[in-house]
Short mmCIF file of C-alpha atoms and ligand atoms in Angstrom, two decimals:
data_model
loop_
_atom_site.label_atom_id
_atom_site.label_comp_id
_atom_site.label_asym_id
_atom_site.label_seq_id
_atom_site.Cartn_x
_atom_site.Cartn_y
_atom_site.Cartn_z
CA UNK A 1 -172.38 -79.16 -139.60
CA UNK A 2 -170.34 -82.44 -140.74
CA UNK A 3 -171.25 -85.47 -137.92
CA UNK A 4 -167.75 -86.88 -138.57
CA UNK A 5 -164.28 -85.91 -139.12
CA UNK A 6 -160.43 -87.35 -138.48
CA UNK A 7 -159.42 -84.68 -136.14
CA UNK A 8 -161.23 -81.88 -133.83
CA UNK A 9 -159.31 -79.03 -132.84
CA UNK A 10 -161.00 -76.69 -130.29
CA UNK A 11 -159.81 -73.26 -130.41
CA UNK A 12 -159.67 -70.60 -133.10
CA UNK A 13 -156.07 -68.87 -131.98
CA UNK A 14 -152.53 -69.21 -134.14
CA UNK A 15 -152.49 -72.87 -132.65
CA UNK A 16 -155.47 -74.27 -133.94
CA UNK A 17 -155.69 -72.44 -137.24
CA UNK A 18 -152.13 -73.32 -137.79
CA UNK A 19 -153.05 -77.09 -136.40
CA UNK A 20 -155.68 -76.91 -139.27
CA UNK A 21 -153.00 -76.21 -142.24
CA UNK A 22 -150.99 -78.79 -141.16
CA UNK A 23 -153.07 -81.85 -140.88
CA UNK A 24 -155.36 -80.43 -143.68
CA UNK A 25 -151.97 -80.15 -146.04
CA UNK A 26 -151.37 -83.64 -145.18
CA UNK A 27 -155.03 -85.04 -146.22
CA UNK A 28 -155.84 -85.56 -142.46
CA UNK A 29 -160.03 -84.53 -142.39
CA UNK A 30 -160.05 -81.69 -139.57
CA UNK A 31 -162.52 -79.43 -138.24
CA UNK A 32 -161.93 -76.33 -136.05
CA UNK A 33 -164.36 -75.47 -133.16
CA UNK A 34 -164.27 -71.62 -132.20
CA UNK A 35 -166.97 -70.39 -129.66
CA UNK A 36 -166.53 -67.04 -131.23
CA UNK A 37 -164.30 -65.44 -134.02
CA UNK A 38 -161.08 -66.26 -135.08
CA UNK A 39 -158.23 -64.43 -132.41
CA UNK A 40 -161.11 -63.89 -130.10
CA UNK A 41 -158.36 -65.45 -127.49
CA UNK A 42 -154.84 -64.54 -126.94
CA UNK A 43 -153.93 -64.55 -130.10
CA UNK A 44 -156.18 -61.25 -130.95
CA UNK A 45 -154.73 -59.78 -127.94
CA UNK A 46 -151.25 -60.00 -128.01
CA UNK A 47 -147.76 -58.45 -128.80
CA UNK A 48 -146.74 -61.29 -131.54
CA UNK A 49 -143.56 -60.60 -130.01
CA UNK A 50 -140.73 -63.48 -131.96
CA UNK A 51 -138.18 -64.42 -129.58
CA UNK A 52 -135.28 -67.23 -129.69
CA UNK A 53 -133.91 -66.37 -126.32
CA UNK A 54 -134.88 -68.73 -123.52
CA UNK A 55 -133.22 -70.02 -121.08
CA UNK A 56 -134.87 -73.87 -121.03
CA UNK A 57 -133.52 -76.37 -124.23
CA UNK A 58 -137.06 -77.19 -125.59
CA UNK A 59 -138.45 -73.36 -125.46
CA UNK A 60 -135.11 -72.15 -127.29
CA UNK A 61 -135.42 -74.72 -129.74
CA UNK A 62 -138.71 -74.18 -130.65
CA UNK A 63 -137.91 -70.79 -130.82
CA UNK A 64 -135.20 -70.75 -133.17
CA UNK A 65 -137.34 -73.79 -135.51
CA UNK A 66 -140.27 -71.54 -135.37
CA UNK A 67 -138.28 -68.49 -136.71
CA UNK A 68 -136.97 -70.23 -140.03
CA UNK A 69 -140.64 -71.03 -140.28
CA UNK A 70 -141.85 -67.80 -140.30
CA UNK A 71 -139.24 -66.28 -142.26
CA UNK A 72 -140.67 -68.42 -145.32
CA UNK A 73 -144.04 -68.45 -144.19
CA UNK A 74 -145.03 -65.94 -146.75
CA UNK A 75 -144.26 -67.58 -149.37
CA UNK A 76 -145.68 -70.56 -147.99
CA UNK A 77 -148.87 -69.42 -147.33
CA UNK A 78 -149.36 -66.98 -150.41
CA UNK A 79 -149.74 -64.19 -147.54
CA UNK A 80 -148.50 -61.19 -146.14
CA UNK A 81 -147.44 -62.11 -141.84
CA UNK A 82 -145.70 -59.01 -141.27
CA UNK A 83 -142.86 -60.63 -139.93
CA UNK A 84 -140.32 -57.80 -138.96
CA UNK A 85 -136.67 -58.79 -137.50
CA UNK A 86 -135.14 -55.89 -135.65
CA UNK A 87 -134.23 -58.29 -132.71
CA UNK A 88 -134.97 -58.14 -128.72
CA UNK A 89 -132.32 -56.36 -126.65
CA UNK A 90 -132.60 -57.93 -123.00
CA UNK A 91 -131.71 -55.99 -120.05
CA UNK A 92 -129.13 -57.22 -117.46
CA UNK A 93 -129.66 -55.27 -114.00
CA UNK A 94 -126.70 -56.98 -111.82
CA UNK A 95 -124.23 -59.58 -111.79
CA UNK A 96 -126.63 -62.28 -111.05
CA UNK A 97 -128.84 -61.50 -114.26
CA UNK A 98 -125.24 -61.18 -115.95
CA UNK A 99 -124.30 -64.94 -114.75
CA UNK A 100 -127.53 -66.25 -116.32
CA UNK A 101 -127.69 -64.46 -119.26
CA UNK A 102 -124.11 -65.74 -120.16
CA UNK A 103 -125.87 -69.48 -119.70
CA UNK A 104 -128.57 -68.65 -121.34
CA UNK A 105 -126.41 -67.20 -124.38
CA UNK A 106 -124.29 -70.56 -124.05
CA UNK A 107 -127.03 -72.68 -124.43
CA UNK A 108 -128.65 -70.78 -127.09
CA UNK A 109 -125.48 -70.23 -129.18
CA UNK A 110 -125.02 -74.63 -128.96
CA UNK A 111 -128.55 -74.32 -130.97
CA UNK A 112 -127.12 -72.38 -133.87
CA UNK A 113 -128.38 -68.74 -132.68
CA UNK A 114 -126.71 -65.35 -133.12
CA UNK A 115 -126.78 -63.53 -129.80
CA UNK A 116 -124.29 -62.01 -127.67
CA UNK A 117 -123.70 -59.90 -124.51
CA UNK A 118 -123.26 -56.70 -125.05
CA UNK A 119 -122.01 -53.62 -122.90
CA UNK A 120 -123.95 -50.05 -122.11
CA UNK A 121 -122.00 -48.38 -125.39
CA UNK A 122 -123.27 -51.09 -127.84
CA UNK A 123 -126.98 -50.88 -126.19
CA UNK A 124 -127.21 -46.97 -126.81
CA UNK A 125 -125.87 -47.90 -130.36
CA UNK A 126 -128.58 -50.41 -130.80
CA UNK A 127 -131.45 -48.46 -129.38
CA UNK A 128 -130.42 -44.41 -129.17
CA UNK A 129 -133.51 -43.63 -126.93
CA UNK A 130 -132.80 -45.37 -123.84
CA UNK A 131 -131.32 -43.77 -121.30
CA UNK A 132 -129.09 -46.24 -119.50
CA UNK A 133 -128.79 -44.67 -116.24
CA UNK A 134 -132.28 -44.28 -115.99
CA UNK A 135 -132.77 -48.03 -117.10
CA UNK A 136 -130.40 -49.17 -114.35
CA UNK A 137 -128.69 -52.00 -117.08
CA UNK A 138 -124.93 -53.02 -116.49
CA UNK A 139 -125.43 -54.60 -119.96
CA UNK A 140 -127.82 -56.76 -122.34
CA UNK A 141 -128.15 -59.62 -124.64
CA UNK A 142 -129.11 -58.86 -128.27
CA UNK A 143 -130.32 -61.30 -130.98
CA UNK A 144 -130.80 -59.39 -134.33
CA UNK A 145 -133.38 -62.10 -135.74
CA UNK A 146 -136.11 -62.05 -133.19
CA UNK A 147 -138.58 -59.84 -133.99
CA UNK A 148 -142.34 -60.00 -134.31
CA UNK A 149 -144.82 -60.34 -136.87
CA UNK A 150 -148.76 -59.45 -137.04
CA UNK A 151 -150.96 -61.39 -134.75
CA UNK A 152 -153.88 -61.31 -136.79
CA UNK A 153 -152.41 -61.50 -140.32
CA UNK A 154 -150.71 -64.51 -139.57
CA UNK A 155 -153.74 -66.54 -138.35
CA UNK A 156 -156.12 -65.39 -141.49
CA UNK A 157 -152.93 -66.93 -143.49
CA UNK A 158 -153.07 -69.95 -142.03
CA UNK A 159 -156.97 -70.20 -141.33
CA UNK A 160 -156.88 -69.30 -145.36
CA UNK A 161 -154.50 -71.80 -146.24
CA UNK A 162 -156.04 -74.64 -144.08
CA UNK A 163 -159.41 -73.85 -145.84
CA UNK A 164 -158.07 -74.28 -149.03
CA UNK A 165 -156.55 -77.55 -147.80
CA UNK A 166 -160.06 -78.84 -147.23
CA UNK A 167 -160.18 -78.05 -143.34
CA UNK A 168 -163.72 -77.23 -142.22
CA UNK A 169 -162.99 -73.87 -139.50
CA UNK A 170 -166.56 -73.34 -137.59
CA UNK A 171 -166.79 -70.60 -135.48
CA UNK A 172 -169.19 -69.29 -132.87
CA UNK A 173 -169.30 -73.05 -131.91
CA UNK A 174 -168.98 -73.90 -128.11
CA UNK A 175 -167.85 -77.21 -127.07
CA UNK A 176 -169.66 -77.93 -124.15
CA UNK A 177 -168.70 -81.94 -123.51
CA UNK A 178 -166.63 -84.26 -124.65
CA UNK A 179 -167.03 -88.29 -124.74
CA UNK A 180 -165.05 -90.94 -124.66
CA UNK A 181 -165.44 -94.98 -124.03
CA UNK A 182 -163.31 -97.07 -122.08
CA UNK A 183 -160.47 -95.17 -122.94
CA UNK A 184 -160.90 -93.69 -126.32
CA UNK A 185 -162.59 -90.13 -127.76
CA UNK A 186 -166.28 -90.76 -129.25
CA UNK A 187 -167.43 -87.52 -129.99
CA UNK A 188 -166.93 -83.93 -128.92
CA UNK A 189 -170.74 -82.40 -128.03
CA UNK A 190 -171.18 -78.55 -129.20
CA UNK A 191 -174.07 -75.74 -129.08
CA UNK A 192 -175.02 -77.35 -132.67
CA UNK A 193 -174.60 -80.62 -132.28
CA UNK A 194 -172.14 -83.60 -131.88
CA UNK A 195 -169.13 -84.85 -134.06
CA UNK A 196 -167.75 -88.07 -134.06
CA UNK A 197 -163.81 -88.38 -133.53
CA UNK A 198 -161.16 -90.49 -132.50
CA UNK A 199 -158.70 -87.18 -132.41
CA UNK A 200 -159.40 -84.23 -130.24
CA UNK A 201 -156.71 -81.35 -129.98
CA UNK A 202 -157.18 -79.27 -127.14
CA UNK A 203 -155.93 -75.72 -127.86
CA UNK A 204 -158.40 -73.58 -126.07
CA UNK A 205 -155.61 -71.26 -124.42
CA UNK A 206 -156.67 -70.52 -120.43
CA UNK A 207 -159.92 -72.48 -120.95
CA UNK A 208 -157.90 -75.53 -122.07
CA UNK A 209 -158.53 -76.69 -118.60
CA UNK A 210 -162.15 -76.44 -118.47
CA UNK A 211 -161.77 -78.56 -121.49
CA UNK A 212 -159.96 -81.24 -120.03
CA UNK A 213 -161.88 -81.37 -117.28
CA UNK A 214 -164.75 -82.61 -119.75
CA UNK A 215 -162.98 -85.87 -119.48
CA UNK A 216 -161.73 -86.00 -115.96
CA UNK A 217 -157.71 -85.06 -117.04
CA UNK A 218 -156.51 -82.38 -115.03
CA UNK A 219 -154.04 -79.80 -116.49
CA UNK A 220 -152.22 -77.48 -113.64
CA UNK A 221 -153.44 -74.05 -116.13
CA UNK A 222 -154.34 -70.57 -114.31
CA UNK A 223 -155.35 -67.62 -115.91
CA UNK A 224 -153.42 -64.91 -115.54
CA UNK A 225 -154.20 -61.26 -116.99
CA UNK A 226 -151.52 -59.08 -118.95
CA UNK A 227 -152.18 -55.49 -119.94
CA UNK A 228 -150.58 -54.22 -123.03
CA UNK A 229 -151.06 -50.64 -124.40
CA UNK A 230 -150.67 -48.82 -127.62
CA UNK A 231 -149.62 -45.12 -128.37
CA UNK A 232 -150.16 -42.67 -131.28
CA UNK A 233 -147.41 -42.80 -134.28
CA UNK A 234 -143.93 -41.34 -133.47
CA UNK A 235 -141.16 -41.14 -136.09
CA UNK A 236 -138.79 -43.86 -136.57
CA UNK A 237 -137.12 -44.38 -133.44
CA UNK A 238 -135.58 -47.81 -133.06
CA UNK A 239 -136.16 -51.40 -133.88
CA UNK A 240 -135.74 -54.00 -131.38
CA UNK A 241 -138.41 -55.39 -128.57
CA UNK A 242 -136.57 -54.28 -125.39
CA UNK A 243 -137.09 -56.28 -122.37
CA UNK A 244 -136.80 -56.30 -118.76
CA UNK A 245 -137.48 -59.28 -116.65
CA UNK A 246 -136.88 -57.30 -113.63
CA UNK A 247 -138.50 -54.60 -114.77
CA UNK A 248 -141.20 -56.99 -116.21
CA UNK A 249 -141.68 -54.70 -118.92
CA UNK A 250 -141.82 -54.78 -123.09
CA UNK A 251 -142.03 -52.30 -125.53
CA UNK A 252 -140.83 -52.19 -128.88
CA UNK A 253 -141.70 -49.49 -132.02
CA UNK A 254 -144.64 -51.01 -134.72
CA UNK A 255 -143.64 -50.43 -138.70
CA UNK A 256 -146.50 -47.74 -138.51
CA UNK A 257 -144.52 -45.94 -135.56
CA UNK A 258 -146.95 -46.88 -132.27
CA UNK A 259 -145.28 -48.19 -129.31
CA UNK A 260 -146.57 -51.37 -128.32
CA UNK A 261 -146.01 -52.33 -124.67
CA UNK A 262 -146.81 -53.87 -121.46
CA UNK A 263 -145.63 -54.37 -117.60
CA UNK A 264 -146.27 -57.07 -114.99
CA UNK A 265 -148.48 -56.21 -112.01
CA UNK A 266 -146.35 -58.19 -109.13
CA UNK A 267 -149.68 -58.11 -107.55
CA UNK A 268 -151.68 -59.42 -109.98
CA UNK A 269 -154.29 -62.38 -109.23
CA UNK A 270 -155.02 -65.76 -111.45
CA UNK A 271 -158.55 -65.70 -112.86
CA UNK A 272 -160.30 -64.04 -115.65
CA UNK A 273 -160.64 -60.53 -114.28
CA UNK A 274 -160.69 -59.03 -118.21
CA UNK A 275 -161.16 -55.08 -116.89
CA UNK A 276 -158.08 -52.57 -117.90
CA UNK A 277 -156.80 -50.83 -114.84
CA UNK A 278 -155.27 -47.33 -113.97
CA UNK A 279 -152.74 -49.04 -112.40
CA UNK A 280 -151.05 -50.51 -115.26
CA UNK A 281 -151.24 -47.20 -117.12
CA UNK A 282 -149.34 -45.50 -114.47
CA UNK A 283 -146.68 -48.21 -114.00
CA UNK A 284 -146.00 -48.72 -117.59
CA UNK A 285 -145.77 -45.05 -118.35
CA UNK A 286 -143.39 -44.16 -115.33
CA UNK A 287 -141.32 -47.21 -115.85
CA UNK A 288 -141.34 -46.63 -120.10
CA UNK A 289 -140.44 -42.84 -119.22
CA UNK A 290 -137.48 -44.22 -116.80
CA UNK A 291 -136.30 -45.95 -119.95
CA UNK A 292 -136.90 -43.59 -122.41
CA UNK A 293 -137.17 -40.22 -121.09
CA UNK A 294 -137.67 -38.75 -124.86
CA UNK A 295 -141.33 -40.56 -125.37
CA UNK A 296 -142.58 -38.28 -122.70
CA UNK A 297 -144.86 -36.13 -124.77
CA UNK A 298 -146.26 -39.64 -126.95
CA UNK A 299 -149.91 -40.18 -126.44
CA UNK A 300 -151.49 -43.50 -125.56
CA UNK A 301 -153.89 -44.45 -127.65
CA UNK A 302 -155.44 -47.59 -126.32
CA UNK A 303 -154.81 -49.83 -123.24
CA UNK A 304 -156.95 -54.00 -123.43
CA UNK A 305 -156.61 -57.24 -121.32
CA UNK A 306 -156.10 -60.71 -122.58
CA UNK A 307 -154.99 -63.88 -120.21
CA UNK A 308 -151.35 -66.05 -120.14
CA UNK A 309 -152.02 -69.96 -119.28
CA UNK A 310 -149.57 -70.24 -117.43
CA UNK A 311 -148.31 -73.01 -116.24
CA UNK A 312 -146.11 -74.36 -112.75
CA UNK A 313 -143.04 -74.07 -115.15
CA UNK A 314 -144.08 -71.68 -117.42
CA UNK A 315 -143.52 -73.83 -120.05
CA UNK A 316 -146.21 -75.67 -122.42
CA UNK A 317 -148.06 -78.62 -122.32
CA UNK A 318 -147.84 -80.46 -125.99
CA UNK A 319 -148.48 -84.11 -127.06
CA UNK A 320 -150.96 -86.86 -125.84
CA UNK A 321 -151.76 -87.39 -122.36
CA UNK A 322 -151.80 -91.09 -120.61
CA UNK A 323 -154.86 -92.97 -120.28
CA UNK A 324 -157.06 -91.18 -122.78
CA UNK A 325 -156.02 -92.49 -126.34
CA UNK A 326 -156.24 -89.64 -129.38
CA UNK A 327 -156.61 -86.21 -126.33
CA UNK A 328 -153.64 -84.00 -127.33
CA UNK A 329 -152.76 -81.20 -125.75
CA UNK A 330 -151.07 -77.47 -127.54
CA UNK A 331 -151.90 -75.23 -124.96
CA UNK A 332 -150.03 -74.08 -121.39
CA UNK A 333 -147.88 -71.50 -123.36
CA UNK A 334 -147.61 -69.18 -120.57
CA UNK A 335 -147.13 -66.32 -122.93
CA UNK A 336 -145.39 -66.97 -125.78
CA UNK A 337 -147.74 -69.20 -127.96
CA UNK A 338 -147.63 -67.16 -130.51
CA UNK A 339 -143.88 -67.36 -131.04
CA UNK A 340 -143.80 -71.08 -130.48
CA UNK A 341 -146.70 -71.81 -132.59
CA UNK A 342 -145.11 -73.15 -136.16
CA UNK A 343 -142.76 -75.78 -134.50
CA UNK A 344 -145.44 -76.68 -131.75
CA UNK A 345 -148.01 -77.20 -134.64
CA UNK A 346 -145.46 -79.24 -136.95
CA UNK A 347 -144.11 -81.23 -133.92
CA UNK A 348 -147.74 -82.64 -133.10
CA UNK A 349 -148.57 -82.78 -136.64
CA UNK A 350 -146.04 -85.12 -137.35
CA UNK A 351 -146.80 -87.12 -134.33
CA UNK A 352 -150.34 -87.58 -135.63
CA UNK A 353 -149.75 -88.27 -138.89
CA UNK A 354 -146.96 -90.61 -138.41
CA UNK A 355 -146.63 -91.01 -134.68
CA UNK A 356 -143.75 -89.75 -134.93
CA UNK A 357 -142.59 -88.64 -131.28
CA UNK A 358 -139.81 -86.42 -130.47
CA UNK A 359 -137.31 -85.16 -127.36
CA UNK A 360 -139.55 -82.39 -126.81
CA UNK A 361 -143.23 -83.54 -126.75
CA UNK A 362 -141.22 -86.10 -124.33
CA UNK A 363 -140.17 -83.15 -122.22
CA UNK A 364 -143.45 -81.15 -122.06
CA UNK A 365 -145.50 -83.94 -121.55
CA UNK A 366 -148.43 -83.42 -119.02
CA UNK A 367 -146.36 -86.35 -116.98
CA UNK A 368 -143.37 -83.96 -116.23
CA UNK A 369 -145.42 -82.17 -113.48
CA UNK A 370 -144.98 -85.70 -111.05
CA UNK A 371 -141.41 -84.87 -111.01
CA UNK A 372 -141.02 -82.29 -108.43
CA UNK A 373 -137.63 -80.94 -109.46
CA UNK A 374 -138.89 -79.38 -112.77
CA UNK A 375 -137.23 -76.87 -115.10
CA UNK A 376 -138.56 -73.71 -114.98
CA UNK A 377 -138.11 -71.11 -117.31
CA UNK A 378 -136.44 -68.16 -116.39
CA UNK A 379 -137.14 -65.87 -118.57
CA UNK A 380 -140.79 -64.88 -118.42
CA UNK A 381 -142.40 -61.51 -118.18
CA UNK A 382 -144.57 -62.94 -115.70
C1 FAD B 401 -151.08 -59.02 -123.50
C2 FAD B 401 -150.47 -60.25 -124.10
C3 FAD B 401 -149.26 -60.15 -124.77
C4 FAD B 401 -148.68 -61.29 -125.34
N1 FAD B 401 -147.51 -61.16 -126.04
C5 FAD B 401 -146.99 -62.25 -126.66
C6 FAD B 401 -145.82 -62.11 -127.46
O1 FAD B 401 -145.25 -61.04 -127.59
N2 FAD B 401 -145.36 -63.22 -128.09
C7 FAD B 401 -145.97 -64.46 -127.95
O2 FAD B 401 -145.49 -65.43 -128.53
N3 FAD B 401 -147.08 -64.59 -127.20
C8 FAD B 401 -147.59 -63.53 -126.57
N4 FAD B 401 -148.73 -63.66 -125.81
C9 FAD B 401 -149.28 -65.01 -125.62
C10 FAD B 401 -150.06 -65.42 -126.85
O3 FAD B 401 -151.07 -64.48 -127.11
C11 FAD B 401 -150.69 -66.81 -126.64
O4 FAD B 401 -149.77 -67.69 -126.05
C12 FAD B 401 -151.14 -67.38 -127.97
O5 FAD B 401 -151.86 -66.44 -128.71
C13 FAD B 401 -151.97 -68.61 -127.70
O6 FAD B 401 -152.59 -69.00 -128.90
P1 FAD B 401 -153.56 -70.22 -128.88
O7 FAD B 401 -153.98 -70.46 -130.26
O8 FAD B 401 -152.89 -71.35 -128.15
O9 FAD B 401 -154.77 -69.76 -127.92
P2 FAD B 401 -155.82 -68.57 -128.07
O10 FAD B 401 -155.40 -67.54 -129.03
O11 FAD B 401 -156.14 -68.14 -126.68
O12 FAD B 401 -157.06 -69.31 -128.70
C14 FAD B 401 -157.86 -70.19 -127.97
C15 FAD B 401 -159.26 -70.12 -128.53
O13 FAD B 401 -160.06 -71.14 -127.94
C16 FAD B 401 -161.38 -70.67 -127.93
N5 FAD B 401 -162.16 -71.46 -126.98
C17 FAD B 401 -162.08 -71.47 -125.62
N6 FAD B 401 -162.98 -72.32 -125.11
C18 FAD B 401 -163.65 -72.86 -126.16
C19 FAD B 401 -164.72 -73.80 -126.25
N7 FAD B 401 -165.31 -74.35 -125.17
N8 FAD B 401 -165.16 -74.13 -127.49
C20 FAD B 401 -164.62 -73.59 -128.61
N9 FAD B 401 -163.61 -72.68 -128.55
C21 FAD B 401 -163.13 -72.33 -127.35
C22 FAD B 401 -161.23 -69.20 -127.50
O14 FAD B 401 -162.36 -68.44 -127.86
C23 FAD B 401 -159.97 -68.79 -128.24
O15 FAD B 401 -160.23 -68.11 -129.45
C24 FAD B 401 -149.33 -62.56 -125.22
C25 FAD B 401 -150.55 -62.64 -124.57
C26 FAD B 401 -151.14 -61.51 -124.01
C27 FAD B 401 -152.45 -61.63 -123.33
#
């Protein structure tokens, strides 16, 4: 293994392999530590779901940047990311989701994005199977360019790319320490040795906090674990991700005709509890059914775990924190990393290679968390 490089980025996920492209493309020497395969994290486990409607500035902006990324990220990469843009339909239960949603449109339309309220007629249009009784929605908001795109494609493009770029990905590597003097990185210690580095970026997902910890910073992560299921292949039946947040359920139709989907469990713990449970089974399929009676007689096919860091304002923690020179942080996503990744990745890019800072590494500092009266975002499946 190479005893020196520019740049160590721990973690193997969309993050860090996108991370690796970057700086690679710009002739920054970088080496990626994985403690086991590439997607082995969140990344592997998740609905790549691609959405520009947030209710917080920064997370719509990176949004909406990340989305003209990946709509020439193809071509960019010399891969296939199976990016698909059938949109997200968001449910509105009641006047108060009503009043926020027409904020949240507000803001999002001042960024540039097409999305609108629309009434119970236009959501039957959009998406014929749900029965809007049933769903108890007064209305939704519908953006036709969110979408989502394949999980693991898209990280063997970029891992691919950044290889080719000269980036040095080593997986099944553990970082177990990491050193620093006075107040700058020295090396980062693994199961096969130590590197030397002046540049550590910490994108570990959950166990970005065990990473910190290696160096006495303290980042305010906690586990949390999300079920998601899969069913057998149904005919063409509609095309947008719909959402509830009061619901706290997801589903939306693959190309290959599987329903990909999950629920909150309101009484779900933090920690890494990584068993599937009956319970989720049973409250996704009588909440799904309550949506869309019709998928009654569709077969699931496979149910798996995987962890949200989430954070107090379940929003992420990006840039470099105070008092240790070169430790950056991409991690905190609180479920939606993979959607945020391309801007994220440029964003701290940039501010390595040029230090060039921005509004929203500002904003999503680790510092934010002194000020009590935080944003948070609104609109999380949590
Ligand atoms: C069920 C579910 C559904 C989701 N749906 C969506 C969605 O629709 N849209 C969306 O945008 N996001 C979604 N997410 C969230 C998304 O998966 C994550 O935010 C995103 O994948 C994070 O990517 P990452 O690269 O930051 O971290 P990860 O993919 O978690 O990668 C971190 C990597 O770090 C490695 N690592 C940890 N410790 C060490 C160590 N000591 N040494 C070396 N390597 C280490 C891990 O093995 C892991 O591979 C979902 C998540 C889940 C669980």
């Amino acid at each position: 293994m190479t005893k020196k490089t520019d740049v160590v980025i721990i973690g193997g996920g969309i993050n860090g392999c996108s991370l690796a492209y970057q700086l690679a493309k710009q002739d920054i020497d970088v080496m990626l530590l994985e403690r086991q395969h590439l997607c082995s994290g969140g990344t592997g486990r998740c609905g790549a779901g691609i959405r520009q409607q947030w209710s917080t500035k920064e997370n719509a902006e990176l949004a909406i940047q990340s989305v003209k990324i990946f709509e020439q990220l193809d071509k960019e990469l010399n891969a296939e990311i199976g990016l698909r843009q059938g949109g997200y339909l968001i449910a509105i239960h009641d006047e108060k989701e009503l009043k926020q949603a027409e904020k949240n449109v507000a803001l999002q339309k001042s960024l540039g994005l097409q999305v609108s309220v629309i009434g119970p007629d236009e959501i039957q249009k959009i998406v014929p199977i749900l029965d809007i009784k049933g769903m108890r929605a007064i209305a939704a908001t519908f953006c036709p360019t969110d979408g989502h795109a394949d999980p693991f494609k898209t990280t063997d493009a970029y891992a691919q790319a950044a290889r080719r770029h000269g980036a040095k990905l080593q997986t099944y590597t553990k970082v177990t320490g990491i050193k620093k003097k006075k107040n700058t990185i020295e090396c980062v210690v693994t199961n096969k040795g130590k590197i030397k580095t002046s540049t550590v970026i910490n994108a570990a997902g959950p166990h970005s906090k065990e990473i910190a910890e290696m160096i006495n910073i303290k980042l305010p992560i906690k586990p949390l674990r999300k079920e998601i299921l899969v069913t057998e292949r149904v005919q063409p039946l509609f095309k947008p991700m719909v959402i509830s947040f009061t619901d706290g359920i997801y589903f939306s139709q693959q190309e290959g005709g599987q329903i990909l989907g999950g629920i909150s469990n309101p009484n779900e713990k933090n920690g890494y509890f990584s068993d599937p449970t009956f319970f989720f089974l049973q409250h996704m399929a009588q909440t799904l059914l309550r949506y869309a009676p019709s998928l009654n007689t569709v077969n699931v096919i496979r149910q798996w775990t995987g962890y949200y860091d989430m954070t107090p304002d379940a929003r992420p923690i990006l840039g470099e924190v105070k008092g240790v020179s070169g430790f950056l942080q991409c991690n905190g996503f609180s479920g939606h990393g993979f959607m945020l990744s391309p801007m994220v990745t440029k964003l701290l890019t940039e501010y390595i290679v040029d230090g060039k800072t921005s509004e929203i590494l500002h904003n999503l500092s680790l510092d934010r968390f002194t000020d009590k009266n935080i944003e948070k975002e609104a609109y999380v499946v949590g």
